PDB file of C-alpha atoms in Angstrom:
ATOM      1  CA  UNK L  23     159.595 174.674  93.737  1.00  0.00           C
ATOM      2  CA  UNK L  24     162.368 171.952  95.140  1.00  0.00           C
ATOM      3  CA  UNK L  25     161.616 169.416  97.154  1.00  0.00           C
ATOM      4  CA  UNK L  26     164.078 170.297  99.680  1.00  0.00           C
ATOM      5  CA  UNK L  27     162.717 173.972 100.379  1.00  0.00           C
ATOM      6  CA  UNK L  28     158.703 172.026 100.272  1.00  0.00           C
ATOM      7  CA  UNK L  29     160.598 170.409 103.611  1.00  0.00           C
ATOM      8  CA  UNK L  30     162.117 173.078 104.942  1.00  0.00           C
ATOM      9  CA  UNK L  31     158.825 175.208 104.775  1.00  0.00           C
ATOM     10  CA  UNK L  32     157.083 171.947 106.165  1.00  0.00           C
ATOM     11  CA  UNK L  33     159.438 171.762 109.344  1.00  0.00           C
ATOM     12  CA  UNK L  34     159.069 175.624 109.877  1.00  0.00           C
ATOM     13  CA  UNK L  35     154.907 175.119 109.813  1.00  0.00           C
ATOM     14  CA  UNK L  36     154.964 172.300 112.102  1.00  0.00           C
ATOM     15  CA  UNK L  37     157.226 174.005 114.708  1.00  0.00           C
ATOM     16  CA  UNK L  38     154.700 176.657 114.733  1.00  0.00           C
ATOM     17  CA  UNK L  39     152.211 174.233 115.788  1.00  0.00           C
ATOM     18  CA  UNK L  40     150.297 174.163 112.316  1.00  0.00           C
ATOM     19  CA  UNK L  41     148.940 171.498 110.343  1.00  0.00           C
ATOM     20  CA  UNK L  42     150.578 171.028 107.146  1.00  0.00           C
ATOM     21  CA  UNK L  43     149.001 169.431 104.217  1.00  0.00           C
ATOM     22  CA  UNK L  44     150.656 166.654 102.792  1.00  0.00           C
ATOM     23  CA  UNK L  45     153.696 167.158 105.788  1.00  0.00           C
ATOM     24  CA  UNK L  46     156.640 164.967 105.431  1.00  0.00           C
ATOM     25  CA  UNK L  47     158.818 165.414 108.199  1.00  0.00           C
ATOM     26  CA  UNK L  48     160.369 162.017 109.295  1.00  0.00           C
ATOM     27  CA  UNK L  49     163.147 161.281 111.999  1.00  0.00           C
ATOM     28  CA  UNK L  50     166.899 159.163 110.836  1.00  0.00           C
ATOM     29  CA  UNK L  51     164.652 156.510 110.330  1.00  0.00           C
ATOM     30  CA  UNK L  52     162.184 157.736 108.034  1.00  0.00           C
ATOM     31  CA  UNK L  53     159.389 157.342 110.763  1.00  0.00           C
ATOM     32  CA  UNK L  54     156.873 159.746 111.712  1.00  0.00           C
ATOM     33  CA  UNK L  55     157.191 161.231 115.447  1.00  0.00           C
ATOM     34  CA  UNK L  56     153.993 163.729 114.859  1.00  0.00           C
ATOM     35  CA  UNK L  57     149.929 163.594 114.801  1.00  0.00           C
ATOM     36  CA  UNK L  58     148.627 163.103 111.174  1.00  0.00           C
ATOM     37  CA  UNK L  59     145.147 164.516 111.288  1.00  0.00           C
ATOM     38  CA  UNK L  60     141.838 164.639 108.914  1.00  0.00           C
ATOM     39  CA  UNK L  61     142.341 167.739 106.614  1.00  0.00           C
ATOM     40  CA  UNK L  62     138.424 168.405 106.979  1.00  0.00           C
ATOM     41  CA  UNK L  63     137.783 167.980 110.991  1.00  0.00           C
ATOM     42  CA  UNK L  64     141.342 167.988 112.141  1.00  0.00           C
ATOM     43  CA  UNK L  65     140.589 164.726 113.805  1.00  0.00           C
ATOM     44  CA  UNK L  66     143.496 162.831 115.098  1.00  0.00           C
ATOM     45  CA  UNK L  67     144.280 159.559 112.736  1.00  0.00           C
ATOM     46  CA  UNK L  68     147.342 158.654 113.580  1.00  0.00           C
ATOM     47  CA  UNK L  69     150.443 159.352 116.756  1.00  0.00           C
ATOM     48  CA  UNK L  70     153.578 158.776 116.338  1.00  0.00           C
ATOM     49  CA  UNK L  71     154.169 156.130 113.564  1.00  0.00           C
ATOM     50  CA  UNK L  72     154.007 155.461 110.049  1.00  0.00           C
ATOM     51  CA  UNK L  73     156.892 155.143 107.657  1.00  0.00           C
ATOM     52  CA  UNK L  74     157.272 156.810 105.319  1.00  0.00           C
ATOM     53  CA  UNK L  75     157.727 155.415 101.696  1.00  0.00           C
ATOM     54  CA  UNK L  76     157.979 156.708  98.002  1.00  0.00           C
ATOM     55  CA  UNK L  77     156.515 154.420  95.261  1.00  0.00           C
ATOM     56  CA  UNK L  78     156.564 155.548  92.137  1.00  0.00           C
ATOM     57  CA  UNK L  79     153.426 155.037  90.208  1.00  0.00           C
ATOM     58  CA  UNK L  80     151.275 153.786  93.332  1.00  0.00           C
ATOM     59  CA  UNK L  81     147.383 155.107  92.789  1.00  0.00           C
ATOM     60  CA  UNK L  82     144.473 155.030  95.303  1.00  0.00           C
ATOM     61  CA  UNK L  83     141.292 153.953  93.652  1.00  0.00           C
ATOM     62  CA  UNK L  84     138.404 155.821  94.476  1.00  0.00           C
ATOM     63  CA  UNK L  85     135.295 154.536  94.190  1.00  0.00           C
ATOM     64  CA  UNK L  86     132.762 157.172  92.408  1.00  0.00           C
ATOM     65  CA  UNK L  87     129.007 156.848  91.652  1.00  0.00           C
ATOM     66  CA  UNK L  88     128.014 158.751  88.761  1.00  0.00           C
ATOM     67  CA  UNK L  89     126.203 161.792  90.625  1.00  0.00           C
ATOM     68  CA  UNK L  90     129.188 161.472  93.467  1.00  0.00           C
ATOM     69  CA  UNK L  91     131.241 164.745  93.040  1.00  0.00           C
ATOM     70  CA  UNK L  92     133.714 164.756  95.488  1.00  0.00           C
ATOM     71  CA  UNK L  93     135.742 161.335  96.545  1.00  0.00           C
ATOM     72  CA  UNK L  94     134.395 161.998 100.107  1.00  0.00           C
ATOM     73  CA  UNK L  95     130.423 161.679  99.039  1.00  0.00           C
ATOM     74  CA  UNK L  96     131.522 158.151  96.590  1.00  0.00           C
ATOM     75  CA  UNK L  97     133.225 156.913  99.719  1.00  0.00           C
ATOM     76  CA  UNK L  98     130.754 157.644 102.855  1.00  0.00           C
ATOM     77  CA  UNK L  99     128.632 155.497 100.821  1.00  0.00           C
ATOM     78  CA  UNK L 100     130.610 152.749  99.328  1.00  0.00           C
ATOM     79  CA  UNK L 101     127.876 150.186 100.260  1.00  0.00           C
ATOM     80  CA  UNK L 102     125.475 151.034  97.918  1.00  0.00           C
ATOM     81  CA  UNK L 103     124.987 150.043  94.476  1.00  0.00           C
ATOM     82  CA  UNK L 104     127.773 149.241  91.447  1.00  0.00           C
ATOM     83  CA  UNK L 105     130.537 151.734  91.345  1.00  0.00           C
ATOM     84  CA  UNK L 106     133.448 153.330  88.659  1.00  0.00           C
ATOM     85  CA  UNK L 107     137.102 153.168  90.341  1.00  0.00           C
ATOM     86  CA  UNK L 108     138.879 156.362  89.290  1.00  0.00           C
ATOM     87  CA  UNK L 109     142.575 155.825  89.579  1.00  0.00           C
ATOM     88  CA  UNK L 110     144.378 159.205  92.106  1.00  0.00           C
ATOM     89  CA  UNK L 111     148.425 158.559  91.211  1.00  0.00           C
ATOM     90  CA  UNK L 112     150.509 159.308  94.594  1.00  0.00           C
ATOM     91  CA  UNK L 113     154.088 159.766  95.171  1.00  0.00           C
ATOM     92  CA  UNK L 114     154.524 159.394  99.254  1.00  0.00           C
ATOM     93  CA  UNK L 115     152.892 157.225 101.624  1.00  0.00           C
ATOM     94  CA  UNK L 116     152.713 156.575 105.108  1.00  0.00           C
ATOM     95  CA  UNK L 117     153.109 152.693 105.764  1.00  0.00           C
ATOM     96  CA  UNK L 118     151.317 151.260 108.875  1.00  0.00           C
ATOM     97  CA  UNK L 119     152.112 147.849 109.855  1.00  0.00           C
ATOM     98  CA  UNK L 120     148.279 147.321 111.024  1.00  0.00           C
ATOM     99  CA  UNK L 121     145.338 149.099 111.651  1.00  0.00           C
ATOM    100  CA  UNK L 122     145.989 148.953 115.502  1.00  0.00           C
ATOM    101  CA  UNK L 123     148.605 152.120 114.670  1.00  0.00           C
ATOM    102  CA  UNK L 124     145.497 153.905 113.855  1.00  0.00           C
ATOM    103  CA  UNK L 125     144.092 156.099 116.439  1.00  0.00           C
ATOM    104  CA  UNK L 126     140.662 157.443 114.640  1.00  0.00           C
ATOM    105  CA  UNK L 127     139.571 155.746 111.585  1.00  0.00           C
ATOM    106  CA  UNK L 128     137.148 153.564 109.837  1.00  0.00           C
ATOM    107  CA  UNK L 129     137.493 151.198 107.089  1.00  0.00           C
ATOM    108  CA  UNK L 130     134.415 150.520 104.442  1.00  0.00           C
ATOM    109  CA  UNK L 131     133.038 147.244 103.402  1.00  0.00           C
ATOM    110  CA  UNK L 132     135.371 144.974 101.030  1.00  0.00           C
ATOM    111  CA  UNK L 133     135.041 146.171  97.771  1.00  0.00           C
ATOM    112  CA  UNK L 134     136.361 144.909  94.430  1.00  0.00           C
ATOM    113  CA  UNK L 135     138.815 147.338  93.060  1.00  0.00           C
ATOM    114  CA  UNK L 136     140.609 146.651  89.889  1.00  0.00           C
ATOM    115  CA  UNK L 137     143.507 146.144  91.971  1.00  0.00           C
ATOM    116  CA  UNK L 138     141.504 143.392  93.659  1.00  0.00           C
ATOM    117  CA  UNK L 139     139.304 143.442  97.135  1.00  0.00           C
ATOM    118  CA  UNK L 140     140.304 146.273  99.078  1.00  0.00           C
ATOM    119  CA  UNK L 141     139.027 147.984 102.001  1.00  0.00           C
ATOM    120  CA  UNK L 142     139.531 151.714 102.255  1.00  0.00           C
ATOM    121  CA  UNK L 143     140.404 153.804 105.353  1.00  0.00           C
ATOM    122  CA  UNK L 144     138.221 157.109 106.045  1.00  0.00           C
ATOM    123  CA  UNK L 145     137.815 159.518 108.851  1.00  0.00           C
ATOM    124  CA  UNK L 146     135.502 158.499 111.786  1.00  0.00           C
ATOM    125  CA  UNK L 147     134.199 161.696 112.461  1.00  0.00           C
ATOM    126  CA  UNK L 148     133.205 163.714 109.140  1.00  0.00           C
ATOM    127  CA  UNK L 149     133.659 160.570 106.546  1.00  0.00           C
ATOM    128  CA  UNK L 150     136.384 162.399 105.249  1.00  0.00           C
ATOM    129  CA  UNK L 151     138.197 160.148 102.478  1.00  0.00           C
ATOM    130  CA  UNK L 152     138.852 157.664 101.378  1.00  0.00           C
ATOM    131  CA  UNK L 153     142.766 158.673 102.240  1.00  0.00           C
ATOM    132  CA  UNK L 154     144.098 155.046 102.567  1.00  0.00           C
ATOM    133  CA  UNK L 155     143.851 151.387 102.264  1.00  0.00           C
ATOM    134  CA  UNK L 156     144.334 147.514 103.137  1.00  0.00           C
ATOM    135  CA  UNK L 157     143.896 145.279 101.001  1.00  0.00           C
ATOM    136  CA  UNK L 158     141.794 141.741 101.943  1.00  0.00           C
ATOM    137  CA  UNK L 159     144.184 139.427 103.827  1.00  0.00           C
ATOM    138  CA  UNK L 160     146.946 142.111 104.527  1.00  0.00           C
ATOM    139  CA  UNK L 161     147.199 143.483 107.872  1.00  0.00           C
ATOM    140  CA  UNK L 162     150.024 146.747 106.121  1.00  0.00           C
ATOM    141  CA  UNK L 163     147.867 149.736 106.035  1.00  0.00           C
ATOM    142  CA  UNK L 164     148.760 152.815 103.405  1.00  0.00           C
ATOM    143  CA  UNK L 165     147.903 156.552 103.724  1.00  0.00           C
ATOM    144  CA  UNK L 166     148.390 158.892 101.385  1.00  0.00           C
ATOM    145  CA  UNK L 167     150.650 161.988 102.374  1.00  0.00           C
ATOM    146  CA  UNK L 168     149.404 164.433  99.919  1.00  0.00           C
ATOM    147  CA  UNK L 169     145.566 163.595 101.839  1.00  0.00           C
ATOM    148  CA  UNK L 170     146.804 163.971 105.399  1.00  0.00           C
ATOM    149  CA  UNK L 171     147.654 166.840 107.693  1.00  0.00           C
ATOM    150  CA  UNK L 172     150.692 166.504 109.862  1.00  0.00           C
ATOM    151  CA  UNK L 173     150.882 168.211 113.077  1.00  0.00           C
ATOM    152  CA  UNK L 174     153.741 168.699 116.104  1.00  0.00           C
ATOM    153  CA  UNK L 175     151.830 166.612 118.681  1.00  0.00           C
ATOM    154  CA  UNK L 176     152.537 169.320 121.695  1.00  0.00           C
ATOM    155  CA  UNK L 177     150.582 171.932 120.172  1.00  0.00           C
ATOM    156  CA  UNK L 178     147.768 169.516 119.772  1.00  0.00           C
ATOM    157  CA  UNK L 179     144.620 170.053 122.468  1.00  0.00           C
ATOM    158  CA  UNK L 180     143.928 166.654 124.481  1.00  0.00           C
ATOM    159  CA  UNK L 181     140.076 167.883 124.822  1.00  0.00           C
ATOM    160  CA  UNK L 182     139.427 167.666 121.083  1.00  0.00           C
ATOM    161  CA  UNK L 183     140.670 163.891 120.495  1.00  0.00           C
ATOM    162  CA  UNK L 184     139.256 162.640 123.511  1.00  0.00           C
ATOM    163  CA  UNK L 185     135.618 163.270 122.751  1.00  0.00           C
ATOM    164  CA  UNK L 186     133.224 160.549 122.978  1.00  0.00           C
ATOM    165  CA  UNK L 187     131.289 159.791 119.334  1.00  0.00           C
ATOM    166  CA  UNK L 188     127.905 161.363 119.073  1.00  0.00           C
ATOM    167  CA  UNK L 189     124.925 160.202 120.864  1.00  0.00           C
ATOM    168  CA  UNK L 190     127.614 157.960 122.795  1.00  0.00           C
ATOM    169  CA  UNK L 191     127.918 159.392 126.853  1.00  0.00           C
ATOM    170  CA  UNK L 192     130.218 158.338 129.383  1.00  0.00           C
ATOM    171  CA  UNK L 193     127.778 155.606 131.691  1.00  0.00           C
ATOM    172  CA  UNK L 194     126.985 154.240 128.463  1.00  0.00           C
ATOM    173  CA  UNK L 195     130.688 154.133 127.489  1.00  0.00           C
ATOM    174  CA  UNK L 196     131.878 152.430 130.845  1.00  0.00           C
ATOM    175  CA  UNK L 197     128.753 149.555 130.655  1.00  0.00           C
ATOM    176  CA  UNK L 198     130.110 148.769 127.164  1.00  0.00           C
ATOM    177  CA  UNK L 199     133.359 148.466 129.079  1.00  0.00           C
ATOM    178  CA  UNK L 200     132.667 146.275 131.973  1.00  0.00           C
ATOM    179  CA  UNK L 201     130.610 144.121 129.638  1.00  0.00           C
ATOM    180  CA  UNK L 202     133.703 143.297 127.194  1.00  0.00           C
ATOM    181  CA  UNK L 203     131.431 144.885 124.083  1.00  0.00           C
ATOM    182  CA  UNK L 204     134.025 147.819 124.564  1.00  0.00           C
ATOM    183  CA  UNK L 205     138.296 147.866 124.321  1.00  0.00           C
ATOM    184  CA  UNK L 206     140.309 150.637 125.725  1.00  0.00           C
ATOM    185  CA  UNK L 207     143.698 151.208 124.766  1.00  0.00           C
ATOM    186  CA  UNK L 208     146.159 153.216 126.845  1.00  0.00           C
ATOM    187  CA  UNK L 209     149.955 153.375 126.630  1.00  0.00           C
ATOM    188  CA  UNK L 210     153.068 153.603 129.378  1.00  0.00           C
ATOM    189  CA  UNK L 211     156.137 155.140 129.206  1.00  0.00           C
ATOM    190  CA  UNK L 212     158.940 153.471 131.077  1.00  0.00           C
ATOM    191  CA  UNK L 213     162.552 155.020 131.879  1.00  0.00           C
ATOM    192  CA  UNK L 214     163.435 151.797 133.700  1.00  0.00           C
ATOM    193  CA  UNK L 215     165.114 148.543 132.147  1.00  0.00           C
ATOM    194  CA  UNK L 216     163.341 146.166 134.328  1.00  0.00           C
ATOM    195  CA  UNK L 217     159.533 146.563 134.114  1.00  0.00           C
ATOM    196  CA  UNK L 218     158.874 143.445 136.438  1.00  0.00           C
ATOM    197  CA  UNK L 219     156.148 141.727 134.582  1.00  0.00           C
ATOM    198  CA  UNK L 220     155.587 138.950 132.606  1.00  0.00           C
ATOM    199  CA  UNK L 221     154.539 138.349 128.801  1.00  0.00           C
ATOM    200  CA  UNK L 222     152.892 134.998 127.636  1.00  0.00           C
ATOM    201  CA  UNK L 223     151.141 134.064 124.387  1.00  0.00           C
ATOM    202  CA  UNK L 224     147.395 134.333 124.196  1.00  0.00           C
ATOM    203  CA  UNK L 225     146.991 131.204 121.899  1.00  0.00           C
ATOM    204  CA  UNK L 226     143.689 131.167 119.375  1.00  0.00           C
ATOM    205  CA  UNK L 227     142.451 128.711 117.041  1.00  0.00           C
ATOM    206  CA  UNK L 228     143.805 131.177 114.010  1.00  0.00           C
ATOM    207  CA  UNK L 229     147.760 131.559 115.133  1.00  0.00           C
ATOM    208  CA  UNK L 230     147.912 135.073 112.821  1.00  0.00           C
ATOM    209  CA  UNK L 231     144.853 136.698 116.156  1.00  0.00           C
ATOM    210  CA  UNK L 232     147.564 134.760 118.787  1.00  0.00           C
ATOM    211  CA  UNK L 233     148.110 137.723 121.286  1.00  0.00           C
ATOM    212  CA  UNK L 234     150.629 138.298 123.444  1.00  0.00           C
ATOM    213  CA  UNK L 235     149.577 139.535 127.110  1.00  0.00           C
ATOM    214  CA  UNK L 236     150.531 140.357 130.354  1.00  0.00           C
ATOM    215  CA  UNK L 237     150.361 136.672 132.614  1.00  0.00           C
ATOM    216  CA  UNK L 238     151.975 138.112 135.269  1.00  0.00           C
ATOM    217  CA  UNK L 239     153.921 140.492 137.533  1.00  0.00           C
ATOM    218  CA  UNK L 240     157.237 139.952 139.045  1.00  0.00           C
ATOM    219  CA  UNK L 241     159.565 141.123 142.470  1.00  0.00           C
ATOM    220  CA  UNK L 242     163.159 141.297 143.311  1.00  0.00           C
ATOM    221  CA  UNK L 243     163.965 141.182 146.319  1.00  0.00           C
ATOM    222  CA  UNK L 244     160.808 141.902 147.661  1.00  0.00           C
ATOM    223  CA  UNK L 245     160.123 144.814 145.648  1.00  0.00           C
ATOM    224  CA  UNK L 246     157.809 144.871 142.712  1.00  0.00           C
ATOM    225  CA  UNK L 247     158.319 146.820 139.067  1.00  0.00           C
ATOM    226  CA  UNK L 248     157.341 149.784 137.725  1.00  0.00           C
ATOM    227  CA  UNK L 249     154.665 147.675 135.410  1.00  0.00           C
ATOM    228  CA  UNK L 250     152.189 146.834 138.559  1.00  0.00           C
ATOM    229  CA  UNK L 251     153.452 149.580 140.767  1.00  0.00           C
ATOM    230  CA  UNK L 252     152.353 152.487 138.302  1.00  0.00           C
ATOM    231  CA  UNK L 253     148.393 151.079 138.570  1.00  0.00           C
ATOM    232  CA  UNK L 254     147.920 150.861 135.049  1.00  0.00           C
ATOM    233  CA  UNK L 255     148.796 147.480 133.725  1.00  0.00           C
ATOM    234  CA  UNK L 256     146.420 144.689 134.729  1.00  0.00           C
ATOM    235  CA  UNK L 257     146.585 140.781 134.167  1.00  0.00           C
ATOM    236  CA  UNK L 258     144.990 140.152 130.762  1.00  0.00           C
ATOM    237  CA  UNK L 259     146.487 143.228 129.279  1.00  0.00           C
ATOM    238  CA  UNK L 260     147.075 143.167 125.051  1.00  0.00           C
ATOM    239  CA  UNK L 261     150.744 144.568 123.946  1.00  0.00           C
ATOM    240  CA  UNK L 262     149.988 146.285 120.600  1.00  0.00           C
ATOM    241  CA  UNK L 263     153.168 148.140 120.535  1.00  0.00           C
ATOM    242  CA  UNK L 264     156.570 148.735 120.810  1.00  0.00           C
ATOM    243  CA  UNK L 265     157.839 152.243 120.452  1.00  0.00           C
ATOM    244  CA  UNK L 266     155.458 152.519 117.722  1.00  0.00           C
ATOM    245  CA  UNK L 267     156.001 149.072 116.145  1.00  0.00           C
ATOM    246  CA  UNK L 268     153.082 146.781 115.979  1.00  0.00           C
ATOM    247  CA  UNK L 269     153.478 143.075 117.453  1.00  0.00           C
ATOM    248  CA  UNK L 270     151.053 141.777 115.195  1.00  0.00           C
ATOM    249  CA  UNK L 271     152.677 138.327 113.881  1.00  0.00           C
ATOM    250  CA  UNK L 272     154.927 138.127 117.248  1.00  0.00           C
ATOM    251  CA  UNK L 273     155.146 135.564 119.416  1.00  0.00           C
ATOM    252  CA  UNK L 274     156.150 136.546 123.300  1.00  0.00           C
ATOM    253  CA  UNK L 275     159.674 136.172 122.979  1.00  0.00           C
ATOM    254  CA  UNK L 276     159.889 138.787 119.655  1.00  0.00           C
ATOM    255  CA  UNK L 277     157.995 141.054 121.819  1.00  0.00           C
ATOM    256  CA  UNK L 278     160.414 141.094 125.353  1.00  0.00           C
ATOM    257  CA  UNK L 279     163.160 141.309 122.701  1.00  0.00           C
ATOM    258  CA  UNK L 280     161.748 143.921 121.440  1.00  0.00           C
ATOM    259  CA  UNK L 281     161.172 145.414 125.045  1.00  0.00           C
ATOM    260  CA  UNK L 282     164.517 144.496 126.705  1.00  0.00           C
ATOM    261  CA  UNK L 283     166.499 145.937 123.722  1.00  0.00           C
ATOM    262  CA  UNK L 284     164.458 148.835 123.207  1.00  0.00           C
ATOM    263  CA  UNK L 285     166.268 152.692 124.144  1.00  0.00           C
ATOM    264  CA  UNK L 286     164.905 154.224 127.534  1.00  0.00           C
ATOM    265  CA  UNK L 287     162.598 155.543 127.577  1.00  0.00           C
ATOM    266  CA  UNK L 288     160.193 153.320 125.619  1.00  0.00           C
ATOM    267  CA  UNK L 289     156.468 153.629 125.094  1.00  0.00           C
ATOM    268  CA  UNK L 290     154.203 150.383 125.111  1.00  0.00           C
ATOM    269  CA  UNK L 291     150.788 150.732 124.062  1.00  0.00           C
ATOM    270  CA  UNK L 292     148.473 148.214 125.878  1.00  0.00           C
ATOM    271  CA  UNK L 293     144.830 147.104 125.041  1.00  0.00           C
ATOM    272  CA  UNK L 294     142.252 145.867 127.279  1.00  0.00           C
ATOM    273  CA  UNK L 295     139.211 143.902 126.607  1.00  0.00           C
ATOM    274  CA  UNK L 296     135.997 145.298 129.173  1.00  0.00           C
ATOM    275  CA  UNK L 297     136.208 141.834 130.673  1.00  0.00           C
ATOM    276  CA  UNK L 298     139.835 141.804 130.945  1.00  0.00           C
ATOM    277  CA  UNK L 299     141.441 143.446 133.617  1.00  0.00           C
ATOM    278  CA  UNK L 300     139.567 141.671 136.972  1.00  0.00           C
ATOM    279  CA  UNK L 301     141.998 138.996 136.921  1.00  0.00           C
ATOM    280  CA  UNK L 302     143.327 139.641 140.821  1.00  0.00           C
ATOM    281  CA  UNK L 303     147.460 140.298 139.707  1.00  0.00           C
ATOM    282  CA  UNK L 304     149.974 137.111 139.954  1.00  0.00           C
ATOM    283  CA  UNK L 305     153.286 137.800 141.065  1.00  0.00           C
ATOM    284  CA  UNK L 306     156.403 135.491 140.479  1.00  0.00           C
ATOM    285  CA  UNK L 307     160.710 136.328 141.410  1.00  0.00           C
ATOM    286  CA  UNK L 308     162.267 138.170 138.367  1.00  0.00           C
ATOM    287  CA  UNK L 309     164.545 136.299 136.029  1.00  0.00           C
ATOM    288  CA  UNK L 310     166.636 137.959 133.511  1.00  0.00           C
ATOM    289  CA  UNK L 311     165.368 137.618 130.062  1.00  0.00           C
ATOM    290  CA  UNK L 312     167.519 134.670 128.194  1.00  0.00           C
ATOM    291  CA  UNK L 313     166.523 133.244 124.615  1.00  0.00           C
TER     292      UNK L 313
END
């Protein structure tokens, strides 16, 4: 069976809002625009990103105890004891630039493949997997296509990806908030060029965790932007992306380019500490974004 009628049949499934195992359906750019889910649960892993890449002769190693019969059992318990690495060849993967693109997943323990220390990427909610992995020191993340449903994100139900983990209930959720042992990350789309606020670097003793976060709001002519007017946005606010692209690495000034080049509309994801967000907002007069 060609490849090219695989994608045609792929397209055809996905506009009839099914999941498709192993879907491939990019954009011009070879990016994903759709859900990839857990084959198993259906859970949500990943929205709108990933690109996607061909690599002849890449493998996922899969860590396997001797009375482990299915890669799922060897890797919801990849902790324990000494363990064989049984080599799974795959043609297509979906390359992440961090794990911040992923929406639901878990990564195991650092464990010594014979491709050196890796750490592999499973499902949160049934331990599907492993279906990915980072290796030690890398923040690029790779899924494999072939392990991965795709899915049309408009025939997707908000209720089922927005359920809190088991045992977990909503009071307990918003103390784990206001005490900062919490993040919650929300994105904002914007149809306007000028969003009115203002990005600084959040400098830490490691420069690769430097963040780069809302300091500030701005006004023209007495009249504030879209960023503090739509509620959302507070002082202290993480950006994690652009349009899908991770600033991980960036510095303030790759990030507004990012933003004041971008097409309209454009989607910023935020992230927000349980501590963050009290700082009372700080206004200054716009200025026209100049390197």
């Amino acid at each position: 069976m060609s490849s090219s009628f695989l994608a045609i049949a792929s397209a055809r499934a996905l506009d009839a809002g099914q999941p498709v195992l192993g879907g491939r359906v990019v954009d011009e750019a070879g990016r994903n625009q759709k859900q990839l889910r857990c084959p198993r649960c259906l859970a949500r892993v990943v929205s709108g990103c990933g690109e996607l890449k061909q690599r002849e002769g890449a493998v996922l190693c899969v860590p396997q105890r001797e009375e482990a019969s299915t890669a799922a059992d060897g890797a919801s318990t990849a902790a324990d004891g000494a363990w064989s690495w049984r080599q799974q060849p795959h043609e297509w993967w979906w390359l992440l630039q961090d794990f911040n693109d992923v929406d639901n997943g878990g990564v195991s323990p650092v464990m010594n493949s014979p491709f050196g220390p890796v750490k592999l990427v499973l499902c949160c909610e049934c331990q599907f997997g492993p279906f990915g992995y980072q290796m030690e020191g890398e923040a690029l993340v790779w899924l494999c296509c072939d392990l991965l449903c795709q899915q049309e994100g408009r025939f997707a139900r908000a209720e089922d990806d927005a359920t809190l983990p088991p045992g977990l209930d909503a009071a307990t959720l918003q103390r784990m908030l206001e005490s900062g042992m919490a993040t919650m990350q929300f994105h904002v789309t914007f149809s306007e060029q000028r969003l009115g606020m203002v990005l600084a670097d959040a400098v830490k003793e490691d420069p690769s965790e430097t963040k780069v976060v809302v300091a500030a709001f701005t006004e023209l002519e007495g009249q504030l932007g879209p960023a503090e007017l739509g509620g959302q946005i507070k002082i202290g606010d993480q950006v994690t992306r652009v349009d899908g692209r991770s600033t991980r690495g960036m510095d303030y000034a790759a990030v507004l380019d990012l933003i004041v080049g971008g097409k309209r509309p454009i989607v910023l994801h935020f992230e927000r500490r349980g501590i963050d967000g009290q700082i009372p907002a700080q206004r200054e007069l716009h200025q026209d974004w100049v390197r």
